[in-house]
Amino acid sequence: MSVLTNNLDLFLRAFGQTLQLFAVSAVLSLVLGTFLAALRVSPVPVFRGVGTAYVTVLRNTPLTLVFVFFVFAYPLLEILKIDEYTAAVVALSLYTAAFVCEVVRSGINTVPVGQAEASRALGLTFTQMLGNVVLPQALRSVVPPMTSTMIALLKNTTVASGFAVFQAGNIREQLSDQGDNVLVGLVWVAIGFVILVMPLTYVQQVFEKRWSVAR
Amino acid sequence: MTAASAPPMIRVAGVDKFFGPLHVLKNVQLEVPKGQVVVVLGPSGSGKSTLCRTINRLEPIDSGVIEVDGQPLPAEGKELARLRADVGMVFQSFNLFAHKTIVENVMLAPVKVRKTPAADARKTAMELLERVGIANQADKFPAQLSGGQQQRAAIARALAMKPKVMLFDEPTSALDPEMVQEVLDVMTGLAKDGMTMLVVTHEMGFARKAADRVIFMSDGEVVEDSTPEEFFSAPKSNRAKDFLGKILTH
């Protein structure tokens, strides 16, 4: 217990950073991932190709490599200077968006094709159909896998510790420098993550319950 | 174009359509003048549903011309969406939006496509639901309604766009027998009000009573095009005689 209480400030600061990284990347990846899913089901072949290529590249690349690219390789291109924190957010968001895209797309595939046909027959455009008819129904069935993707993102934020972005993944080395018991410290880090995941699971239950009624 | 000859509401000329190696529409010719009710009959697999779906391009065609109100069907995009807004369609499986209430179903397209203010759209929607006899179901979800009520809601949803023409793709085929009549009554009312209608159906009673013209299709071809009296009392082709023999003997 003393490992935690003596370093409470360190734990709180580190998990605060983790939460911040997660929240920003979650919002960005949800928006980008949904947009990518729209591309992948669009009637325009070029759009579908772009969406498929994106998912193939980002989903098949280890997250660490995505980080390496944005922290070390991207600055060499000298396009727009970004600090390590921004690089971490970009890497996490782009990587997770590929998974979000596939989750949303599988949800879209659960909506009967007649729903899209009825929308088209009424004169709705592709975006109107997606936004008003298909996505609202698709999102109901994606709550459990989307929660899993978000939990994975939360834990993936620790990869940033290898790239000079301070968060919960750095607690171990700090404790080690101070000569504290590292193993006990790691147990507390694990407990910290469990505590952070619990609200996500709660949100999942709330949405599942709310959206199951109108079915 | 001369002022004397108004274009037909629907013109289908030389249309061919294939599903892989299957030739489902063979050089189909059909004109539906404004205000006419045309019933398309034919055995299963004769291409009548496909024909209905090509008219608002839910099924693209491989060759030929389809015009609605003198305008050829554009390629997929905004222009096609505009044209579809003027062509009402009613499906065999209703296809009401499952996550919206009945009145929201009817309001959606007027609000999103026609940019009608929500309050006006709701008022019109309630009037239409009144007309099809389900105003008291307005705030329920589609799954809470019977099949007949759902199909009447679907008709109201199509009418909310004030279409120039209505397409019915086997509107009563998925209904329990006791619910067929309530849907046919709504359709007969529409026909009396002068709506241009193309109706694919197996309801011979409706064809006799409400149709101005009967089209008989078989194997992807239009085999007969005549009045209901003529078609039912004196069909010309053997295929039509065979078809009528099968359905009218029981």
XYZ file of C-alpha atoms in Angstrom:
465
model
C 0.000 0.000 0.000
C 2.866 2.366 0.797
C 4.037 2.165 -2.825
C 0.720 3.728 -3.813
C 0.253 6.194 -0.964
C 3.861 7.478 -1.114
C 3.523 8.042 -4.880
C -0.092 9.075 -5.083
C 0.836 12.235 -6.935
C 2.760 10.225 -9.562
C -0.139 7.763 -10.032
C -2.752 10.492 -10.345
C -0.684 12.543 -12.804
C 0.149 9.484 -14.906
C -3.421 8.137 -15.076
C -4.686 11.657 -15.738
C -2.464 11.763 -18.825
C -3.637 8.287 -19.835
C -7.251 9.401 -19.600
C -6.550 12.509 -21.630
C -4.758 10.546 -24.370
C -7.620 8.058 -24.409
C -10.431 10.639 -24.501
C -8.973 12.662 -27.364
C -8.013 9.581 -29.392
C -11.387 7.940 -28.746
C -13.336 10.902 -30.125
C -11.043 11.272 -33.139
C -11.009 7.557 -33.946
C -14.811 7.252 -33.627
C -15.335 10.150 -36.031
C -12.700 9.018 -38.513
C -13.675 5.349 -38.238
C -17.356 6.089 -38.935
C -16.344 8.206 -41.922
C -14.156 5.355 -43.203
C -17.053 2.919 -42.815
C -19.203 5.286 -44.904
C -16.488 5.223 -47.567
C -16.395 1.437 -47.507
C -20.132 1.084 -48.178
C -20.396 4.004 -50.625
C -21.586 3.410 -54.192
C -18.416 5.076 -55.558
C -15.708 2.451 -56.237
C -12.831 4.915 -55.636
C -14.159 5.735 -52.149
C -14.541 2.043 -51.352
C -10.959 1.467 -52.515
C -9.601 4.247 -50.313
C -11.459 2.891 -47.287
C -10.286 -0.654 -47.900
C -6.672 0.430 -48.440
C -6.704 2.452 -45.226
C -8.019 -0.432 -43.146
C -5.597 -2.895 -44.740
C -2.543 -0.722 -44.028
C -3.388 0.579 -40.549
C -4.958 -2.560 -39.133
C -2.097 -4.743 -40.293
C 0.672 -2.500 -38.921
C 1.825 -2.974 -35.312
C 0.866 0.057 -33.230
C 4.500 0.564 -32.197
C 5.445 1.016 -35.860
C 2.683 3.589 -36.315
C 4.161 5.450 -33.329
C 7.676 5.154 -34.767
C 6.437 6.675 -37.992
C 4.777 9.698 -36.402
C 7.432 10.346 -33.732
C 10.608 9.757 -35.802
C 9.853 9.500 -39.531
C 7.083 12.051 -39.953
C 9.169 15.028 -38.620
C 11.767 14.316 -41.323
C 9.120 15.079 -43.940
C 9.013 18.629 -42.505
C 5.347 19.227 -43.342
C 3.903 20.429 -40.066
C 5.802 20.261 -36.797
C 4.060 18.227 -34.074
C 5.253 17.424 -30.554
C 5.403 13.895 -29.152
C 2.030 14.180 -27.427
C 0.294 15.165 -30.663
C 2.183 12.407 -32.485
C 0.873 9.911 -29.928
C -2.712 11.133 -30.346
C -2.418 10.939 -34.133
C -0.904 7.447 -34.050
C -3.537 6.106 -31.623
C -6.424 7.731 -33.495
C -5.397 6.613 -36.977
C -4.663 3.075 -35.777
C -7.898 2.685 -33.784
C -9.989 4.237 -36.578
C -9.261 1.186 -38.742
C -10.830 -1.057 -36.082
C -13.738 1.341 -35.467
C -14.379 1.330 -39.232
C -14.739 -2.444 -39.343
C -16.971 -2.501 -36.260
C -19.287 0.146 -37.749
C -19.285 -1.600 -41.122
C -20.306 -4.900 -39.551
C -23.130 -2.979 -37.860
C -24.220 -1.505 -41.197
C -24.360 -5.024 -42.617
C -26.856 -6.044 -39.940
C -29.408 -3.470 -41.204
C -31.777 -5.105 -43.715
C -31.186 -3.925 -47.282
C -34.868 -2.915 -47.547
C -34.197 -0.015 -45.155
C -31.683 1.459 -47.595
C -33.960 0.752 -50.578
C -36.898 2.498 -48.939
C -34.676 5.521 -48.188
C -33.436 5.689 -51.760
C -36.950 5.288 -53.148
C -38.029 8.302 -51.075
C -35.292 10.449 -52.604
C -32.823 10.525 -49.723
C -29.214 10.975 -50.812
C -26.559 8.454 -49.782
C -25.417 10.592 -46.832
C -29.005 11.263 -45.707
C -29.763 7.548 -45.877
C -26.666 6.655 -43.882
C -27.140 9.392 -41.277
C -30.897 9.091 -40.752
C -31.733 5.474 -41.391
C -28.819 3.050 -41.586
C -26.274 4.268 -39.005
C -28.794 4.819 -36.174
C -29.890 1.196 -36.607
C -26.347 -0.072 -37.138
C -25.039 1.512 -33.932
C -27.390 -0.585 -31.820
C -25.669 -3.803 -32.731
C -22.123 -2.465 -32.470
C -22.136 -1.449 -28.803
C -20.355 -4.576 -27.433
C -17.568 -4.787 -30.072
C -17.155 -0.992 -30.016
C -16.675 -1.106 -26.246
C -13.986 -3.757 -26.725
C -12.249 -1.562 -29.300
C -12.327 1.388 -26.907
C -10.962 -0.717 -24.040
C -8.136 -1.828 -26.340
C -7.450 1.830 -27.161
C -7.332 2.707 -23.466
C -4.703 0.048 -22.842
C -2.835 0.844 -26.063
C -2.097 4.336 -24.728
C 0.736 2.721 -22.682
C 2.668 2.196 -25.927
C 3.294 5.950 -25.771
C 5.723 5.420 -22.860
C 8.346 4.286 -25.348
C 8.025 7.621 -27.123
C 8.549 10.205 -24.400
C 4.846 10.772 -23.737
C 4.250 10.531 -20.013
C 1.277 8.404 -18.881
C 0.467 5.338 -16.736
C 2.924 3.184 -18.668
C 5.787 5.273 -17.231
C 4.958 4.626 -13.570
C 7.135 1.519 -13.465
C 10.364 3.252 -14.507
C 9.786 6.137 -12.100
C 9.258 3.729 -9.203
C 12.311 1.794 -10.275
C 14.427 4.989 -10.265
C 13.256 5.742 -6.718
C 14.040 2.198 -5.558
C 10.410 1.325 -4.767
C 8.991 -2.181 -5.208
C 8.271 -2.272 -8.949
C 6.120 -5.418 -8.923
C 3.777 -4.004 -6.301
C 3.660 -0.785 -8.304
C 2.645 -2.684 -11.440
C -0.185 -4.387 -9.546
C -1.476 -0.924 -8.679
C -1.173 0.152 -12.323
C -3.223 -2.884 -13.332
C -5.859 -2.020 -10.707
C -5.870 1.527 -12.053
C -6.712 0.245 -15.540
C -9.460 -2.003 -14.223
C -10.977 1.042 -12.501
C -10.793 3.035 -15.745
C -12.384 0.255 -17.805
C -15.323 -0.170 -15.449
C -17.121 3.019 -16.530
C -16.750 1.914 -20.169
C -18.461 -1.375 -19.371
C -21.169 0.575 -17.565
C -21.690 2.830 -20.602
C -21.995 -0.314 -22.744
C -24.750 -1.683 -20.489
C -26.635 1.614 -20.537
C -26.604 1.854 -24.341
C -27.495 -1.800 -24.807
C -30.472 -1.397 -22.515
C -31.674 1.878 -24.011
C -31.404 0.751 -27.634
C -32.903 -2.672 -27.131
C -36.362 -1.242 -26.361
C -37.326 0.171 -29.736
C -36.324 -2.876 -31.718
C -41.372 18.544 -77.772
C -44.740 19.841 -78.978
C -47.295 21.147 -76.549
C -49.987 18.892 -78.004
C -48.478 15.557 -76.939
C -47.849 15.442 -73.200
C -45.236 12.775 -72.404
C -46.487 9.619 -70.713
C -45.811 9.457 -66.970
C -43.749 6.318 -67.460
C -42.126 5.254 -70.712
C -40.189 2.014 -70.906
C -38.692 1.322 -74.326
C -36.570 -1.606 -75.448
C -35.447 -2.467 -71.940
C -33.235 -5.501 -71.368
C -31.931 -6.693 -68.033
C -29.775 -9.648 -67.087
C -29.047 -11.241 -63.733
C -25.815 -12.980 -64.711
C -26.785 -15.337 -67.547
C -30.501 -14.980 -66.759
C -32.363 -12.700 -69.180
C -35.032 -11.260 -66.837
C -36.404 -8.437 -68.987
C -36.592 -8.978 -72.740
C -37.066 -5.882 -74.903
C -39.851 -4.563 -72.679
C -42.070 -1.780 -74.053
C -44.569 -0.016 -71.793
C -46.178 3.376 -71.551
C -48.286 4.550 -68.654
C -50.195 7.781 -69.406
C -50.896 10.239 -66.649
C -53.734 9.200 -64.345
C -53.872 5.612 -65.525
C -53.796 2.586 -63.232
C -51.836 -0.268 -64.764
C -51.759 -3.672 -63.117
C -48.923 -6.026 -63.995
C -49.780 -9.707 -63.688
C -47.737 -12.795 -64.342
C -46.349 -15.972 -62.818
C -43.449 -15.910 -60.340
C -40.156 -15.196 -62.029
C -41.792 -13.457 -64.989
C -39.839 -10.248 -64.294
C -42.754 -8.127 -63.143
C -41.167 -7.096 -59.819
C -37.871 -6.389 -61.552
C -39.672 -4.182 -64.079
C -41.293 -2.266 -61.233
C -37.928 -1.753 -59.535
C -36.205 -0.540 -62.697
C -38.595 2.406 -62.972
C -36.970 4.249 -60.055
C -33.620 2.592 -60.779
C -33.458 0.399 -57.701
C -32.430 -2.072 -60.412
C -30.235 -0.618 -63.154
C -30.991 -1.810 -66.692
C -28.541 -3.171 -69.263
C -30.046 -1.503 -72.330
C -33.062 0.530 -73.381
C -34.669 3.725 -72.148
C -36.804 4.520 -69.118
C -38.375 7.952 -68.775
C -40.455 9.323 -65.933
C -42.588 12.319 -66.870
C -40.519 12.810 -70.012
C -37.189 12.753 -68.189
C -34.759 9.881 -68.747
C -33.519 8.252 -65.527
C -30.186 9.846 -64.559
C -27.229 7.891 -63.197
C -26.949 7.318 -59.430
C -26.516 10.660 -57.639
C -28.323 13.811 -56.551
C -30.354 14.095 -59.748
C -31.635 10.541 -59.432
C -32.530 11.236 -55.789
C -34.608 14.230 -56.953
C -36.445 12.097 -59.476
C -37.056 9.322 -56.947
C -38.621 11.874 -54.610
C -41.410 12.240 -57.207
C -41.920 8.485 -57.597
C -43.612 6.810 -54.645
C -42.797 3.177 -53.993
C -44.484 0.582 -51.820
C -42.638 -2.662 -51.124
C -43.808 -6.189 -50.468
C -41.986 -6.195 -47.104
C -43.139 -2.648 -46.091
C -39.584 -1.528 -45.217
C -40.721 0.979 -42.611
C -37.806 2.511 -40.720
C -37.608 0.256 -37.681
C -36.083 2.829 -35.318
C -38.664 5.550 -35.994
C -42.314 5.849 -35.000
C -45.012 5.692 -37.666
C -45.451 9.467 -37.853
C -41.657 9.945 -37.940
C -41.508 7.473 -40.813
C -43.981 9.574 -42.768
C -42.257 12.869 -41.876
C -38.649 11.907 -42.584
C -38.442 12.399 -46.341
C -40.517 15.616 -46.494
C -38.270 17.142 -43.807
C -34.941 15.893 -45.181
C -35.588 15.941 -48.927
C -38.221 18.649 -49.409
C -36.960 20.729 -46.448
C -40.521 21.071 -45.136
C -40.614 22.555 -41.594
C -41.130 19.735 -39.080
C -44.439 21.135 -37.768
C -45.953 21.293 -41.273
C -44.612 17.837 -42.116
C -46.170 16.427 -38.946
C -49.533 18.005 -39.783
C -49.488 16.548 -43.307
C -48.312 13.191 -41.949
C -51.211 13.039 -39.500
C -53.679 13.879 -42.275
C -52.260 11.071 -44.419
C -52.366 8.609 -41.531
C -55.969 9.659 -40.989
C -56.665 8.978 -44.650
C -55.236 5.452 -44.481
C -57.047 4.879 -41.173
C -54.148 4.505 -38.704
C -53.857 7.967 -37.139
C -54.276 6.334 -33.718
C -51.074 4.326 -34.302
C -48.921 7.379 -35.093
C -46.619 7.158 -32.078
C -46.005 3.415 -32.175
C -43.024 1.714 -33.728
C -43.506 -0.348 -36.912
C -42.935 -3.664 -35.107
C -45.948 -2.927 -32.870
C -48.342 -2.769 -35.845
C -50.050 -5.522 -37.841
C -48.871 -6.161 -41.393
C -51.866 -4.407 -42.909
C -51.330 -1.364 -40.714
C -47.622 -1.307 -41.579
C -48.356 -1.406 -45.296
C -50.897 1.410 -44.969
C -48.253 3.423 -43.092
C -45.825 2.700 -45.928
C -48.367 4.018 -48.440
C -48.803 7.166 -46.327
C -45.018 7.561 -46.210
C -44.821 7.426 -50.002
C -47.764 9.826 -50.416
C -46.135 12.366 -48.076
C -43.726 13.239 -50.890
C -46.697 14.142 -53.141
C -45.464 11.778 -55.857
C -46.468 12.079 -59.520
C -46.704 8.319 -59.801
C -46.862 5.386 -57.387
C -45.181 2.018 -57.853
C -46.539 -0.955 -55.904
C -44.329 -4.047 -55.782
C -46.620 -6.875 -54.612
C -47.994 -4.759 -51.758
C -50.260 -7.479 -50.354
C -48.156 -10.602 -50.886
C -46.651 -10.574 -47.383
C -49.982 -9.993 -45.640
C -52.287 -12.345 -43.807
C -55.449 -12.873 -45.891
C -57.695 -10.874 -43.569
C -55.465 -7.806 -43.959
C -55.289 -7.741 -47.739
C -58.588 -5.936 -48.184
C -57.728 -2.939 -45.963
C -54.633 -2.268 -48.082
C -56.489 -2.774 -51.365
C -59.181 -0.346 -50.179
C -56.563 2.354 -49.677
C -55.146 1.640 -53.132
C -58.576 1.693 -54.764
C -59.184 5.066 -53.125
C -55.929 6.377 -54.573
C -56.848 5.114 -58.014
C -60.234 6.871 -57.794
C -58.457 10.121 -56.883
C -56.619 9.970 -60.180
C -53.161 8.839 -59.045
C -50.982 7.326 -61.763
C -50.185 3.823 -60.541
C -48.198 0.811 -61.636
C -49.208 -2.149 -59.495
C -47.505 -5.528 -59.512
C -49.893 -7.901 -57.774
C -51.589 -11.261 -57.616
C -54.906 -9.702 -56.565
C -57.174 -10.370 -59.533
C -60.080 -8.645 -57.796
C -58.120 -5.419 -57.615
C -57.086 -5.767 -61.266
C -60.714 -6.182 -62.353
C -62.054 -3.389 -60.189
C -59.424 -0.656 -60.169
C -57.219 -1.176 -63.219
C -57.531 0.767 -66.458
C -55.154 -1.642 -68.115
C -53.663 -5.046 -67.466
C -50.156 -6.040 -68.516
C -49.408 -9.740 -68.546
C -45.751 -10.727 -68.301
C -44.175 -14.120 -68.755
C -40.495 -15.094 -68.987
C -39.379 -11.460 -69.007
C -41.660 -10.418 -71.873
C -44.807 -8.340 -72.013
C -47.173 -10.898 -73.532
C -50.479 -9.030 -73.316
C -51.496 -5.420 -72.862
C -55.254 -4.968 -72.705
C -58.219 -3.862 -70.608
C -59.171 -5.950 -67.572
C -62.453 -7.121 -69.180
C -60.669 -8.260 -72.297
C -57.823 -9.919 -70.430
C -59.959 -11.884 -67.995
C -62.724 -12.871 -70.413
C -60.749 -13.393 -73.620
C -57.004 -13.683 -73.166
C -55.214 -13.898 -76.498
C -52.076 -15.853 -75.686
C -51.783 -19.422 -74.510
C -49.498 -18.367 -71.693
C -52.145 -16.007 -70.322
C -54.854 -18.670 -70.708
C -52.654 -21.141 -68.850
C -51.951 -18.591 -66.077
C -55.603 -17.655 -65.658
C -56.582 -21.307 -65.732
C -54.309 -21.987 -62.778
C -55.465 -19.129 -60.594
C -59.153 -18.869 -61.421
C -60.184 -22.520 -61.220
C -60.090 -22.846 -57.420
